[in-house]
Coordinates of C-alpha atoms (C1' of nucleotides) in Angstrom, one line a residue:
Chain A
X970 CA -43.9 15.3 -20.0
X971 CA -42.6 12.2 -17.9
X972 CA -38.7 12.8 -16.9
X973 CA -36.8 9.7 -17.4
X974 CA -33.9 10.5 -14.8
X975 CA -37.0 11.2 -12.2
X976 CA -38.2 7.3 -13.2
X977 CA -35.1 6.0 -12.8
X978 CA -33.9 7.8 -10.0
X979 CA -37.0 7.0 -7.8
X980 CA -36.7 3.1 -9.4
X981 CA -33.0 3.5 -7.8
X982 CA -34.1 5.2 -4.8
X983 CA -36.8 2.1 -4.3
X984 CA -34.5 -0.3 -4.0
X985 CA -32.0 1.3 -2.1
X986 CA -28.4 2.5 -2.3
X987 CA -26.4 -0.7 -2.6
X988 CA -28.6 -1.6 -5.8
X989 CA -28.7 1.4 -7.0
X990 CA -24.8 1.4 -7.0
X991 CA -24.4 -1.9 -8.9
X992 CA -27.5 -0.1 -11.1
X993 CA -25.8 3.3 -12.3
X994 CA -22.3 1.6 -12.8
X995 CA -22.6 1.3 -15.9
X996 CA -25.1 3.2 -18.2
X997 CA -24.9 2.0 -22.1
X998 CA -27.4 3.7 -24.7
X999 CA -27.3 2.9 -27.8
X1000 CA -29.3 3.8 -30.9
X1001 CA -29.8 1.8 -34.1
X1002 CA -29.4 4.1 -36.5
X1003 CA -29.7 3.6 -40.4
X1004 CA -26.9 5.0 -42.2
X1005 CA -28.0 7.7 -44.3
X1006 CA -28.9 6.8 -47.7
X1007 CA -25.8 5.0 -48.5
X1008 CA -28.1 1.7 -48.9
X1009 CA -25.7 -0.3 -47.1
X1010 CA -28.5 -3.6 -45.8
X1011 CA -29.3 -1.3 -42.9
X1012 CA -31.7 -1.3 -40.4
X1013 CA -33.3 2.5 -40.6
X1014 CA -36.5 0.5 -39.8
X1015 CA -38.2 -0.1 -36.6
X1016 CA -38.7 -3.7 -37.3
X1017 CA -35.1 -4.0 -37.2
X1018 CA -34.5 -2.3 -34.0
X1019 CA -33.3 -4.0 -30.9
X1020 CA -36.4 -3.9 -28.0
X1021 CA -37.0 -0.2 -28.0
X1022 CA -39.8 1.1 -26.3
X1023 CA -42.6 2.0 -28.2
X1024 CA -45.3 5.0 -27.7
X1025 CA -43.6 8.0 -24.9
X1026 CA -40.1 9.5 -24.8
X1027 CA -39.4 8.1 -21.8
X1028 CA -37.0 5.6 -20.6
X1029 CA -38.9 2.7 -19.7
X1030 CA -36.9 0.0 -17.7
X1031 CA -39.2 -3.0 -18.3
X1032 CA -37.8 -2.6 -22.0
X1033 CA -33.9 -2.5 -20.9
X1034 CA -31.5 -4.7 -20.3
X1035 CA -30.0 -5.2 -17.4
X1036 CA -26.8 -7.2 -17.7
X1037 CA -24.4 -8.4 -14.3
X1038 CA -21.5 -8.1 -14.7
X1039 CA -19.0 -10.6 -13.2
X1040 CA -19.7 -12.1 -9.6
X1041 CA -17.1 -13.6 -7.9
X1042 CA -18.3 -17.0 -7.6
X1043 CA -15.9 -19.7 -8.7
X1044 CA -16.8 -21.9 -11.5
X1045 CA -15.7 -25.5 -11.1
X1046 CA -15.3 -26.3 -14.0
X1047 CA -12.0 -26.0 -16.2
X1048 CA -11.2 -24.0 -19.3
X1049 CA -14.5 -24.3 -21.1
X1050 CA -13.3 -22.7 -24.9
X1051 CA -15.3 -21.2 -26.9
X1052 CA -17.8 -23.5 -28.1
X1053 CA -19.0 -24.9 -24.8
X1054 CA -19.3 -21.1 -24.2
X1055 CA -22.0 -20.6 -26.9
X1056 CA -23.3 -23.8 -26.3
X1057 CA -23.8 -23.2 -22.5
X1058 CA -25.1 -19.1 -23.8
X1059 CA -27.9 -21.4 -26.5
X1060 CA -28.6 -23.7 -23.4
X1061 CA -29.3 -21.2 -20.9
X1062 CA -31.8 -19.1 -23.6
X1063 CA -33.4 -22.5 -24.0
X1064 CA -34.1 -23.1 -20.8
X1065 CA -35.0 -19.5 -19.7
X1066 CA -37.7 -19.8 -22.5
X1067 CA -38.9 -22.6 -21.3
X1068 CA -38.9 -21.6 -18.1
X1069 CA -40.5 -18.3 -19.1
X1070 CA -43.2 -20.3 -21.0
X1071 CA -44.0 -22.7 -17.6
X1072 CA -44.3 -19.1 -16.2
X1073 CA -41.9 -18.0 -14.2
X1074 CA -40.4 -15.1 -14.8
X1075 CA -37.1 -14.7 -16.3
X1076 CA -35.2 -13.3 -13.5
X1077 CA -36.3 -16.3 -11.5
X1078 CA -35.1 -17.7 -14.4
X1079 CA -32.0 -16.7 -14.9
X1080 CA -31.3 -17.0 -10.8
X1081 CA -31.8 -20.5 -11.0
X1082 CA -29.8 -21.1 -14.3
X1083 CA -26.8 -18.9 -12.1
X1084 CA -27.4 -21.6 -8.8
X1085 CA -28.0 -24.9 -10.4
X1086 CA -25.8 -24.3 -13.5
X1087 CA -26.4 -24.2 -16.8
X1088 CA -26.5 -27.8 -17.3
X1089 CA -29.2 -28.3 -14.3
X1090 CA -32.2 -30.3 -15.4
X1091 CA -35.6 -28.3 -16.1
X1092 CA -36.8 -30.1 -12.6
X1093 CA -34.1 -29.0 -10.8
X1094 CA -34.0 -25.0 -11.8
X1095 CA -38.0 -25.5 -11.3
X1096 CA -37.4 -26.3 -7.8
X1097 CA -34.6 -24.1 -7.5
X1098 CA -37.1 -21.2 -8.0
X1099 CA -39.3 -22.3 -5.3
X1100 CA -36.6 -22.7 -2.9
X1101 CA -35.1 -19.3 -3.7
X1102 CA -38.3 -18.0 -2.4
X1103 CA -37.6 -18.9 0.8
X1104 CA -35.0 -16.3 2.5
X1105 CA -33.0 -18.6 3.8
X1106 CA -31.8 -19.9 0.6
X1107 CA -29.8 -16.7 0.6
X1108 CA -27.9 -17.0 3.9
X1109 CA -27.5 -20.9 3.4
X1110 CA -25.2 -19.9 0.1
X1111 CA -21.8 -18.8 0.3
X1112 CA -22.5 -14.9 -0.9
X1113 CA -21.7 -12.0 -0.1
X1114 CA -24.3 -9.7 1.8
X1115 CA -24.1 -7.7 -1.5
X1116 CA -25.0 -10.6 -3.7
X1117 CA -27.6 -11.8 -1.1
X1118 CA -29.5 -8.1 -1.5
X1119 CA -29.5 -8.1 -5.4
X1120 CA -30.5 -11.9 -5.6
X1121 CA -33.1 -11.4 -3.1
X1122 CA -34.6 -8.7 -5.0
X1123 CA -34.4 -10.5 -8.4
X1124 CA -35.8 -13.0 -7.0
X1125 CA -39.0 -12.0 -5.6
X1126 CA -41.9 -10.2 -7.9
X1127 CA -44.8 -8.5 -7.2
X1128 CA -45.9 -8.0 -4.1
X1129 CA -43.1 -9.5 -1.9
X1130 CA -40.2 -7.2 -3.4
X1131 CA -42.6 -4.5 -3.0
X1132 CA -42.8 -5.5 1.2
X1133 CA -38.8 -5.8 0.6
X1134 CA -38.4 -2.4 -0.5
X1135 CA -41.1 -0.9 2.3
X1136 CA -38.7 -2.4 4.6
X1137 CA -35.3 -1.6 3.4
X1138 CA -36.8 1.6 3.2
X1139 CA -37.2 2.2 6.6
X1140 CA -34.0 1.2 7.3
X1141 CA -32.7 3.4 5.2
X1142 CA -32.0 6.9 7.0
X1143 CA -29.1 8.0 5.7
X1144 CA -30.0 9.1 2.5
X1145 CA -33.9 10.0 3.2
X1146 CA -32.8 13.1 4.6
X1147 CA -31.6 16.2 3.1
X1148 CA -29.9 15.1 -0.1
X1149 CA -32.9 12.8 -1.3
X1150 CA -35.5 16.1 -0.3
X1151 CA -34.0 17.7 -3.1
X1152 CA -35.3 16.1 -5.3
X1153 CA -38.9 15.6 -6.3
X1154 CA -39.0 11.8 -4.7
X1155 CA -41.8 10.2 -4.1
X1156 CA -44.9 11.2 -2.2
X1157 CA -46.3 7.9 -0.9
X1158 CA -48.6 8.0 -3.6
X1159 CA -46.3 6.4 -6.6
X1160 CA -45.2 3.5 -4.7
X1161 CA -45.0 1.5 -6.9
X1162 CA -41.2 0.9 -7.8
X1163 CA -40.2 0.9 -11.4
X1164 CA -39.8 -2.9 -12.5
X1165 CA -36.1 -4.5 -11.2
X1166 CA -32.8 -4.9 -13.6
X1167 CA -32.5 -9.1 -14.6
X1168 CA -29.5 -10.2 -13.3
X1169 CA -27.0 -12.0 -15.3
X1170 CA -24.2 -13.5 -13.6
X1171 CA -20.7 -13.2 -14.1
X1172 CA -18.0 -14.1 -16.2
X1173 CA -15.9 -16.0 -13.4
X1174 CA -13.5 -13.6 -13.6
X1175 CA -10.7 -14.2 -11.2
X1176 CA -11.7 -10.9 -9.6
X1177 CA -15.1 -9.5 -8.4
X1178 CA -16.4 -6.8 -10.6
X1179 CA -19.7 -6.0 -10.0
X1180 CA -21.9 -3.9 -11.5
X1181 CA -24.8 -3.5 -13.1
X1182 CA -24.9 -2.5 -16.8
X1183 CA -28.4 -1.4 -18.0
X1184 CA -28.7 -1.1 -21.7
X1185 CA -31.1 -1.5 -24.6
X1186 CA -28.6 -3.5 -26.8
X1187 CA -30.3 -6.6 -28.3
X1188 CA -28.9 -9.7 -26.2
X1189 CA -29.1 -12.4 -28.6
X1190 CA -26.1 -13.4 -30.7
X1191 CA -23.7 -11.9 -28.7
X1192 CA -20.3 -13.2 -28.2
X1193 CA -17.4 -13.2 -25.9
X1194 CA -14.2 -11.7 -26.9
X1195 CA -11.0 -14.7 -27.7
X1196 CA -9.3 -16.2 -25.8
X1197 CA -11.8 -15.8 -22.7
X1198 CA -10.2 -14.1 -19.7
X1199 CA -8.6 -16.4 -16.7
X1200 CA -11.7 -17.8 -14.7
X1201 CA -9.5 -18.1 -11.6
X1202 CA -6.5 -16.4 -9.7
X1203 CA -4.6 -19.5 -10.5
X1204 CA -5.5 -19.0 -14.2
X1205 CA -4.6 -15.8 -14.3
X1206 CA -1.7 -16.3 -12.5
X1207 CA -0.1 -19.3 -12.3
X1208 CA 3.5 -18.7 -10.6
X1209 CA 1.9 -17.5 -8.0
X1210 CA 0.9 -21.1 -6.7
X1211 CA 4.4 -22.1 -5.8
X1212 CA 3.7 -19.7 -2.3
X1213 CA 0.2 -19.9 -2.2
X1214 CA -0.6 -21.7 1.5
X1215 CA -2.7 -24.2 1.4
X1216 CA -5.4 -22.3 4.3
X1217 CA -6.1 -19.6 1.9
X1218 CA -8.5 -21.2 -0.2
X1219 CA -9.3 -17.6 -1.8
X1220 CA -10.0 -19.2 -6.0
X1221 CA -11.0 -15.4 -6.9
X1222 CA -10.3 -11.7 -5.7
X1223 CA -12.6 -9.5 -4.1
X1224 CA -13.2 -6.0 -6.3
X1225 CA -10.7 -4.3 -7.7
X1226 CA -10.8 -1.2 -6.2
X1227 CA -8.4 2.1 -6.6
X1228 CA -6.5 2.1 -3.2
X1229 CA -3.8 -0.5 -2.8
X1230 CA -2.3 -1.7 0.1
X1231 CA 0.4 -0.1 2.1
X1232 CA 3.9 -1.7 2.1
X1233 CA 3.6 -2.3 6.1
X1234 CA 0.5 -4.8 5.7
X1235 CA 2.6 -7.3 3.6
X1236 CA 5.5 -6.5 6.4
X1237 CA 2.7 -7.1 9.0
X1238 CA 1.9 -10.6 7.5
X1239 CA 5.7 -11.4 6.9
X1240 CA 6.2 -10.9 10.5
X1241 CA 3.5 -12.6 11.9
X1242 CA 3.9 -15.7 9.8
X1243 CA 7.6 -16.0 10.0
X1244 CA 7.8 -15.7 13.7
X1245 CA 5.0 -18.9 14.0
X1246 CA 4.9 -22.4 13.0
X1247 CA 4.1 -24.2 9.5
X1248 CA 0.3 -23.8 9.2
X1249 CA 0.6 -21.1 11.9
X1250 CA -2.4 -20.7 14.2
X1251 CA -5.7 -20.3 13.8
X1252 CA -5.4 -16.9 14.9
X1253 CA -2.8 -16.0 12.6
X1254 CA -4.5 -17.6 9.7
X1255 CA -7.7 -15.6 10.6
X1256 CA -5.7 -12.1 10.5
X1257 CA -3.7 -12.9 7.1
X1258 CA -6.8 -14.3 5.6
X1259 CA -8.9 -11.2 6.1
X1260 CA -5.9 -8.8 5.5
X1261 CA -5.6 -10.6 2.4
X1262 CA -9.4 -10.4 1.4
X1263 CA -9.2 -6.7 2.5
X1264 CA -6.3 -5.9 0.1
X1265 CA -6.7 -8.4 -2.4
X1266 CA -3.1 -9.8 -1.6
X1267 CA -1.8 -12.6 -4.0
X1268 CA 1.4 -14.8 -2.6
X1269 CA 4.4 -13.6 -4.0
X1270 CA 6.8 -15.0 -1.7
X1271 CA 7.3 -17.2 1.3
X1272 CA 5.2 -15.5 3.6
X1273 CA 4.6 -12.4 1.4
X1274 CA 1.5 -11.4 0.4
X1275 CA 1.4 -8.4 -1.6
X1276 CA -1.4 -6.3 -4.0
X1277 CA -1.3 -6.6 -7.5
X1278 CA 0.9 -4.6 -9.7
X1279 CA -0.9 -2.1 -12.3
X1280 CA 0.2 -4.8 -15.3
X1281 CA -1.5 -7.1 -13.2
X1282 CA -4.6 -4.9 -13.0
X1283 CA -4.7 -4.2 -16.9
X1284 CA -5.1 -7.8 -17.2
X1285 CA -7.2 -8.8 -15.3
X1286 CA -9.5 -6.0 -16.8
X1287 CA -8.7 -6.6 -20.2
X1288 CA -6.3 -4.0 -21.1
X1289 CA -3.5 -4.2 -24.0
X1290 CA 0.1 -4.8 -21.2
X1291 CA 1.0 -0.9 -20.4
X1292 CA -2.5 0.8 -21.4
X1293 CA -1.9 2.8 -18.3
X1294 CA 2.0 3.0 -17.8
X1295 CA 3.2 6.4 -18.1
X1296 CA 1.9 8.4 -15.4
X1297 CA 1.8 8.0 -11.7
X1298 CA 1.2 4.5 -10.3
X1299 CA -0.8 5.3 -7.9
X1300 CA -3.1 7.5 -10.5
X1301 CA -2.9 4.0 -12.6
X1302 CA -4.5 2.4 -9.7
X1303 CA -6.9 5.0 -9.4
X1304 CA -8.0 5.1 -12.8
X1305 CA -7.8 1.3 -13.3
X1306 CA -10.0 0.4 -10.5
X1307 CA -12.8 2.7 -11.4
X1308 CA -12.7 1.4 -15.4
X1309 CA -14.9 -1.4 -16.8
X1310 CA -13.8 -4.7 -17.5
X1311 CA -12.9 -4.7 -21.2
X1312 CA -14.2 -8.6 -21.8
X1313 CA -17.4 -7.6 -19.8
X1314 CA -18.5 -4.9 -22.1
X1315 CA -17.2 -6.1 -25.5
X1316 CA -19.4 -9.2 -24.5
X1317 CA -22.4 -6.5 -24.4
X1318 CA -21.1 -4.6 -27.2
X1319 CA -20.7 -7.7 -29.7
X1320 CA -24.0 -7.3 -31.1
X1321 CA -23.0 -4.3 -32.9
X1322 CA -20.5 -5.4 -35.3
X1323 CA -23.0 -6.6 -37.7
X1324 CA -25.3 -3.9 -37.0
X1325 CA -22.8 -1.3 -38.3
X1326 CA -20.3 -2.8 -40.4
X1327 CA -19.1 0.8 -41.1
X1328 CA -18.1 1.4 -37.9
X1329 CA -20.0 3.3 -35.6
X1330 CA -20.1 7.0 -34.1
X1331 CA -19.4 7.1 -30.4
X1332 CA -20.3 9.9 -27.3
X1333 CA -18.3 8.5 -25.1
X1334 CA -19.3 9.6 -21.1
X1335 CA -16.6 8.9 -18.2
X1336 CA -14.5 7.7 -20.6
X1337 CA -11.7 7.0 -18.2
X1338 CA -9.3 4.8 -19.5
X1339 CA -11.2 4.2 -22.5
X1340 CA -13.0 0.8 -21.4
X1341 CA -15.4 1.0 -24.1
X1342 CA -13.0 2.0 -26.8
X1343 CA -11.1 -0.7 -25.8
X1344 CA -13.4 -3.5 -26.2
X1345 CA -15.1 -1.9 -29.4
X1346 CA -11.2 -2.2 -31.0
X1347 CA -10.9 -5.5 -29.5
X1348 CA -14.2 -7.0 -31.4
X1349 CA -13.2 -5.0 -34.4
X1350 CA -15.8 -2.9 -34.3
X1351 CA -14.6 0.5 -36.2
X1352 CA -14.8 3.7 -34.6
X1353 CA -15.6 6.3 -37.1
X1354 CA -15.7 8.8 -34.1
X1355 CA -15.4 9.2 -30.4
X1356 CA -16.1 11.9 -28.8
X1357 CA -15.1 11.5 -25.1
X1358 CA -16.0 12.8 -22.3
X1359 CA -13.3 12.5 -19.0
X1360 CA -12.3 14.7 -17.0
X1361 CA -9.1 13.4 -15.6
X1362 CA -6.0 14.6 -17.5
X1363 CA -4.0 11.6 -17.0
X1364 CA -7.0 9.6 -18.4
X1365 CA -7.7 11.7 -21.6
X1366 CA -3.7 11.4 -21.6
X1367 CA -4.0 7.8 -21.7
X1368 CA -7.0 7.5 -23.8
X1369 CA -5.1 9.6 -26.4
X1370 CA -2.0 7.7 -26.7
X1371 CA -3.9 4.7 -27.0
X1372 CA -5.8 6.2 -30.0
X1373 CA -3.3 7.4 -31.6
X1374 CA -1.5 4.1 -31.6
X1375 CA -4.5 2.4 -32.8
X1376 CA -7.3 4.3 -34.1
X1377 CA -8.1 6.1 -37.6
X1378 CA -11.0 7.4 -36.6
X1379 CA -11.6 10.7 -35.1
X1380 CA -11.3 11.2 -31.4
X1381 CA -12.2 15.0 -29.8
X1382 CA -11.9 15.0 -26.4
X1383 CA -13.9 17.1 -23.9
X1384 CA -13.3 17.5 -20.3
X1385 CA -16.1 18.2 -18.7
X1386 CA -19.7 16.6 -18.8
X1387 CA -21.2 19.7 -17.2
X1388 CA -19.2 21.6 -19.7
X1389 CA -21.3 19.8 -22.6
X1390 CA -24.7 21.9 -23.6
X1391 CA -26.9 21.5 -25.6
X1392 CA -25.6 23.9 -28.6
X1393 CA -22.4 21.9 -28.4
X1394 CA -23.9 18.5 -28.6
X1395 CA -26.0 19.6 -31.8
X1396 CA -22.9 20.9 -33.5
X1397 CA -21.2 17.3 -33.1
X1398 CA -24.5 15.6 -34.6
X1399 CA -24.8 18.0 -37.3
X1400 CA -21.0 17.7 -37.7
X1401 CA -21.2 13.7 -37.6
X1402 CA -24.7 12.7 -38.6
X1403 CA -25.8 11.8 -35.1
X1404 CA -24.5 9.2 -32.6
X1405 CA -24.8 5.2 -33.1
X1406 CA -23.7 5.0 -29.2
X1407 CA -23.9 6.5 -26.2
X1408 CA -22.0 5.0 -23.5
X1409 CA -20.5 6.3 -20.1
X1410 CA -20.4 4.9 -16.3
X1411 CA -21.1 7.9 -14.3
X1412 CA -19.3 8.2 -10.9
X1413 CA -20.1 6.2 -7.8
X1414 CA -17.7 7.2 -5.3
X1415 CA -20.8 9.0 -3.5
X1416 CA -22.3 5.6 -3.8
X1417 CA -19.1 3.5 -2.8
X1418 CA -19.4 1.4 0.7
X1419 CA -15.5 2.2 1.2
X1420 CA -16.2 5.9 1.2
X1421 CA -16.5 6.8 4.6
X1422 CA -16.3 11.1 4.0
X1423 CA -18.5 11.6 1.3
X1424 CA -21.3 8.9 1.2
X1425 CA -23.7 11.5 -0.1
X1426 CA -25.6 9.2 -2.1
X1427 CA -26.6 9.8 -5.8
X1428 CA -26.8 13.6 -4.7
X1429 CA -23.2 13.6 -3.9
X1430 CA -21.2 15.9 -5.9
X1431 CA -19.6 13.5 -8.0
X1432 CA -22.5 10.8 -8.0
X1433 CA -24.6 13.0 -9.4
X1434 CA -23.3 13.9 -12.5
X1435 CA -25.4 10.6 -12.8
X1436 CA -28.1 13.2 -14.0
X1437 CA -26.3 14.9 -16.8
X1438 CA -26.0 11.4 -18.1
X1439 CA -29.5 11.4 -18.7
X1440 CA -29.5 15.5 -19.8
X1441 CA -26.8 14.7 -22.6
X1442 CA -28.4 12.0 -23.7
X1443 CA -31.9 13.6 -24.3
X1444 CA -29.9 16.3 -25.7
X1445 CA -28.8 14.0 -28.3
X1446 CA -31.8 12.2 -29.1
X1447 CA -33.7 16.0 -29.9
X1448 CA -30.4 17.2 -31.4
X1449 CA -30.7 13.6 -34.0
X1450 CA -34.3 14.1 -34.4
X1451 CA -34.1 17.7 -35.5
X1452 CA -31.2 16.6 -38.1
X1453 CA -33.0 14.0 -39.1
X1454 CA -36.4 15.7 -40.0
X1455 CA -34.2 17.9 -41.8
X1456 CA -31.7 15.3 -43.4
X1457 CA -34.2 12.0 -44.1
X1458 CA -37.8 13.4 -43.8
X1459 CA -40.7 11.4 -43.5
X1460 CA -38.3 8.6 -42.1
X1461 CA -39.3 7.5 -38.7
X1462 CA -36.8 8.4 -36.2
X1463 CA -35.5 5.4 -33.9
X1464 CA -34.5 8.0 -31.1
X1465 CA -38.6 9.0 -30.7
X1466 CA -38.8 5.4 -29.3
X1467 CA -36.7 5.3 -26.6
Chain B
dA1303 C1' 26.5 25.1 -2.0
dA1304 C1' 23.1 25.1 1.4
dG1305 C1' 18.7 25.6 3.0
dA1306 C1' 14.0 27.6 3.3
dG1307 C1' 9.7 27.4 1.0
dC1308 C1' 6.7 25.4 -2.0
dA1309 C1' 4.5 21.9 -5.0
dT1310 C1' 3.7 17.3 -6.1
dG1311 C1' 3.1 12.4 -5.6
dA1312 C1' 3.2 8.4 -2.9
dA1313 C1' 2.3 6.0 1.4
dA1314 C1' -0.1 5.5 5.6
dT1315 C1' -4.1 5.9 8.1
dC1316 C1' -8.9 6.5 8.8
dG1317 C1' -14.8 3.8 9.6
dG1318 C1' -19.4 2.9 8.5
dT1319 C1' -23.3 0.7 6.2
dG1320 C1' -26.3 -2.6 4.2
Chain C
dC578 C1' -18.0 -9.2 5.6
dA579 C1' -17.1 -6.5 1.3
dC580 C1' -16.8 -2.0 -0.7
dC581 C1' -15.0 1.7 -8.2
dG582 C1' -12.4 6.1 -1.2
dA583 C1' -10.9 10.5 1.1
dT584 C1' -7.8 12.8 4.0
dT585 C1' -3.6 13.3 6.3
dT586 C1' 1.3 12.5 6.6
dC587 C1' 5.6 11.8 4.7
dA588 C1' 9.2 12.0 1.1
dT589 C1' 11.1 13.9 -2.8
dG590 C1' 12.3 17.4 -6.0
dC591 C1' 12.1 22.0 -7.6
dT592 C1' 13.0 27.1 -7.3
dC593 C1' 14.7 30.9 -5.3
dT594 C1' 17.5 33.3 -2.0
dT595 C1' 21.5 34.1 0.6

DNA sequence: AAGAGCATGAAATCGGTG
DNA sequence: CACCGATTTCATGCTCTT
């Protein structure tokens, strides 16, 4: 019987650790479920399903989707509303099919789409393909290394990503030794890597979030959550133009990440600039600039550059003002750079309002801050229950308040993932009738390129909690198929297919 | 009241990898 | 060059003792 965490950990472990960290960031599962008997127009029937993969119980990744999440490129364009958002989302599934149909594939596809824009003739994305064969195409771009790797990946099929991973592979030391020994990994004879998550590029946030969101929710009809977020720090926030010098051409932040600045950078800069000239030297320019990009520093003042507050934070990631306020700022940094971006997800997550117009049933991993929640409540999407998983008090703290200020439904909160067996996690289904969605990030700090103590990999002791993702979630799916042989019968169980 | 001892939280400081 | 960070140091506030 064919592990799924074994597949996808030795698909991760193919393409190496900075994929797999955009990869594992965000895990979504969700199930289509019908609802009982109440014969509400559902969709208990596998014709209905979103792609699920037919005929084993294993994960299968050619049959997931893999979403982006939102690059930091700038989009020129201004304010583009809601329609020319759909119309650009119908344009680009146009053009991927026809694309698809001339036969490339659609990552090649989609790549193109992302370089020439959306509006890029047929012609043009055709040679955009070709060119993006070429590796220089990569360096010739203004990305980051980061980007480069994933889009280089995406990019090539077949044969030349498998040479890609043979190489980054031997490059790769680091985590070939002890910690990837532990586990079963591959013995030279399964090679072949597991087929590559599809990028989808960003949302032109004003700030670089990226990860990679795999899922199997169905990706047409989606929509974005109103209004759409800022695309640009200038959109986002305006005042802060008045001191923004004209050599800092930064139009979006780097990743939001949990540390902030200490108070002496922004007293470094101050000095610096206020003892030179008006621009101040190259030099000069060249330190603020990178301290800036470092810390992702926004202009406050004349000659202050300082990090965003935690309002700032909430957002940007498409938090209700004061989702975090209450506890320790630094713990709001903390929790708020490790959450998703609320627009990001409910984008993903739009497809299931009219799948379950009763609301839905939630096991909620890594819960955090409640990024999920959040963007379920913001598309209107009921909960009927959540039960969350986080194991940080002040987060279940904030999840909780949140909840209770907005929420009917019934929230039970659990601290530990580790803590959650089997027996447990059959109770809640027999409790609540099973699970309509699974969703959780699992850690990355063991993953993180800032980490510089415990870069364990996905064996590092937070990273790999990665793994009781996948345990809970088969737990699940044979806790809902037992019920359901008991509750519905002869009806075919969605969950078998996964 | 003053101060040692402790706990807690915030600020400052730290580097390496793909 | 960008990164969903960890550890150490510093500051503050508390309790308990004298």
């Amino acid at each position: 019987m064919g592990f799924p965490k074994e597949m996808v950990v030795r698909s991760i472990k193919e393409i190496g650790h900075s994929d797999a960290e955009a990869l594992l960031e965000l895990l979504l599962t969700y199930k289509a479920l019908g609802d009982d008997d109440d014969a509400v127009g559902n969709h208990s029937t596998s014709g209905c399903n979103p792609p699920i993969v037919e005929g084993n119980d294993d994960l299968d990744f050619e049959n997931w989707n893999d979403d982006d999440d939102t690059g930091g490129r700038v989009s020129s364009s201004d304010d583009s509303g809601y329609e020319e958002f759909l119309r650009e989302m119908s344009d680009k599934d146009e053009k991927i099919n026809s694309l698809r149909d001339m036969g490339f594939s659609e990552d090649e596809a989609n790549m193109a789409i992302t370089i020439c824009g959306v509006d890029a003739d047929l012609s043009v994305l055709v040679d955009s393909i070709s060119a993006s064969q070429v590796t220089e195409v990569c360096h010739s771009r203004n990305l980051s290394d980061h980007q480069v790797t994933a889009r280089c990946f995406d990019s090539f099929g077949g044969r030349k990503r498998a040479r890609l991973i043979e190489e980054s592979k031997k490059k790769r030391k680091r985590y070939g030794g002890g910690a990837q020994g532990k586990r079963p990994s591959s013995d030279g004879s399964d090679e072949e890597s597991m087929p590559l998550p599809k990028p989808m590029v960003g949302f032109n946030l004003p700030a670089a979030r990226k990860r990679g969101y795999i899922h199997n929710l169905p990706t047409e009809n989606r929509s974005p959550l109103l209004p759409l977020p800022p695309k640009t720090i200038f959109e986002a926030f305006p005042h802060y133009k008045k001191w923004w010098p004209s050599w800092d051409q930064r139009t979006h932040l780097n990743c939001l990440q949990t540390c902030m600045a200490p108070a002496t950078v922004t007293e470094r800069i101050q000095q610096k600039l206020s003892s030179s000239g008006n621009p101040p030297p190259q030099s000069v320019q060249k330190y603020v600039r990178h301290e800036c990009s470092k810390w992702n520093l926004v202009w406050v003042g004349k000659d202050k550059a300082a990090p965003l507050e935690p309002h700032e934070m909430e957002y940007l990631l498409g938090f209700p003002k004061d989702h975090t306020r209450g506890v320790g700022k630094t713990q709001r940094y903390k929790s708020l750079g490790n959450s998703f971006q609320v627009d990001t997800v409910a984008y993903h997550l739009s497809v299931l309002r009219g799948m379950f117009p009763n609301g839905v049933r939630v096991l909620s991993l890594f819960t955090g801050i409640g990024g999920g929640e959040v963007a379920l409540h913001k598309l209107g999407i009921h909960m009927r229950v959540v039960v969350s998983v986080e194991i940080g008090e002040a987060n279940r703290q904030i999840l909780r308040s949140w909840w209770d200020q907005t929420q009917t439904g019934t929230l039970i909160e659990i601290a530990d993932v580790k803590s959650l067996k089997d027996d447990e996690i059959a109770t809640y289904v027999r409790r609540f009738g099973g699970f309509d969605l699974v969703i959780g990030g699992s850690p990355c700090n063991n993953l993180a390129g800032s980490n510089r103590h415990h870069r364990d990999g996905l064996e590092g002791e937070h990273s790999s909690l990665f793994y009781d993702y996948f345990r809970i979630l088969n737990s699940v799916k044979s806790a809902m198929a037992n019920i359901n042989y008991c509750v519905a019968g002869k009806r075919s169980n969605p969950w078998r297919k996964f």
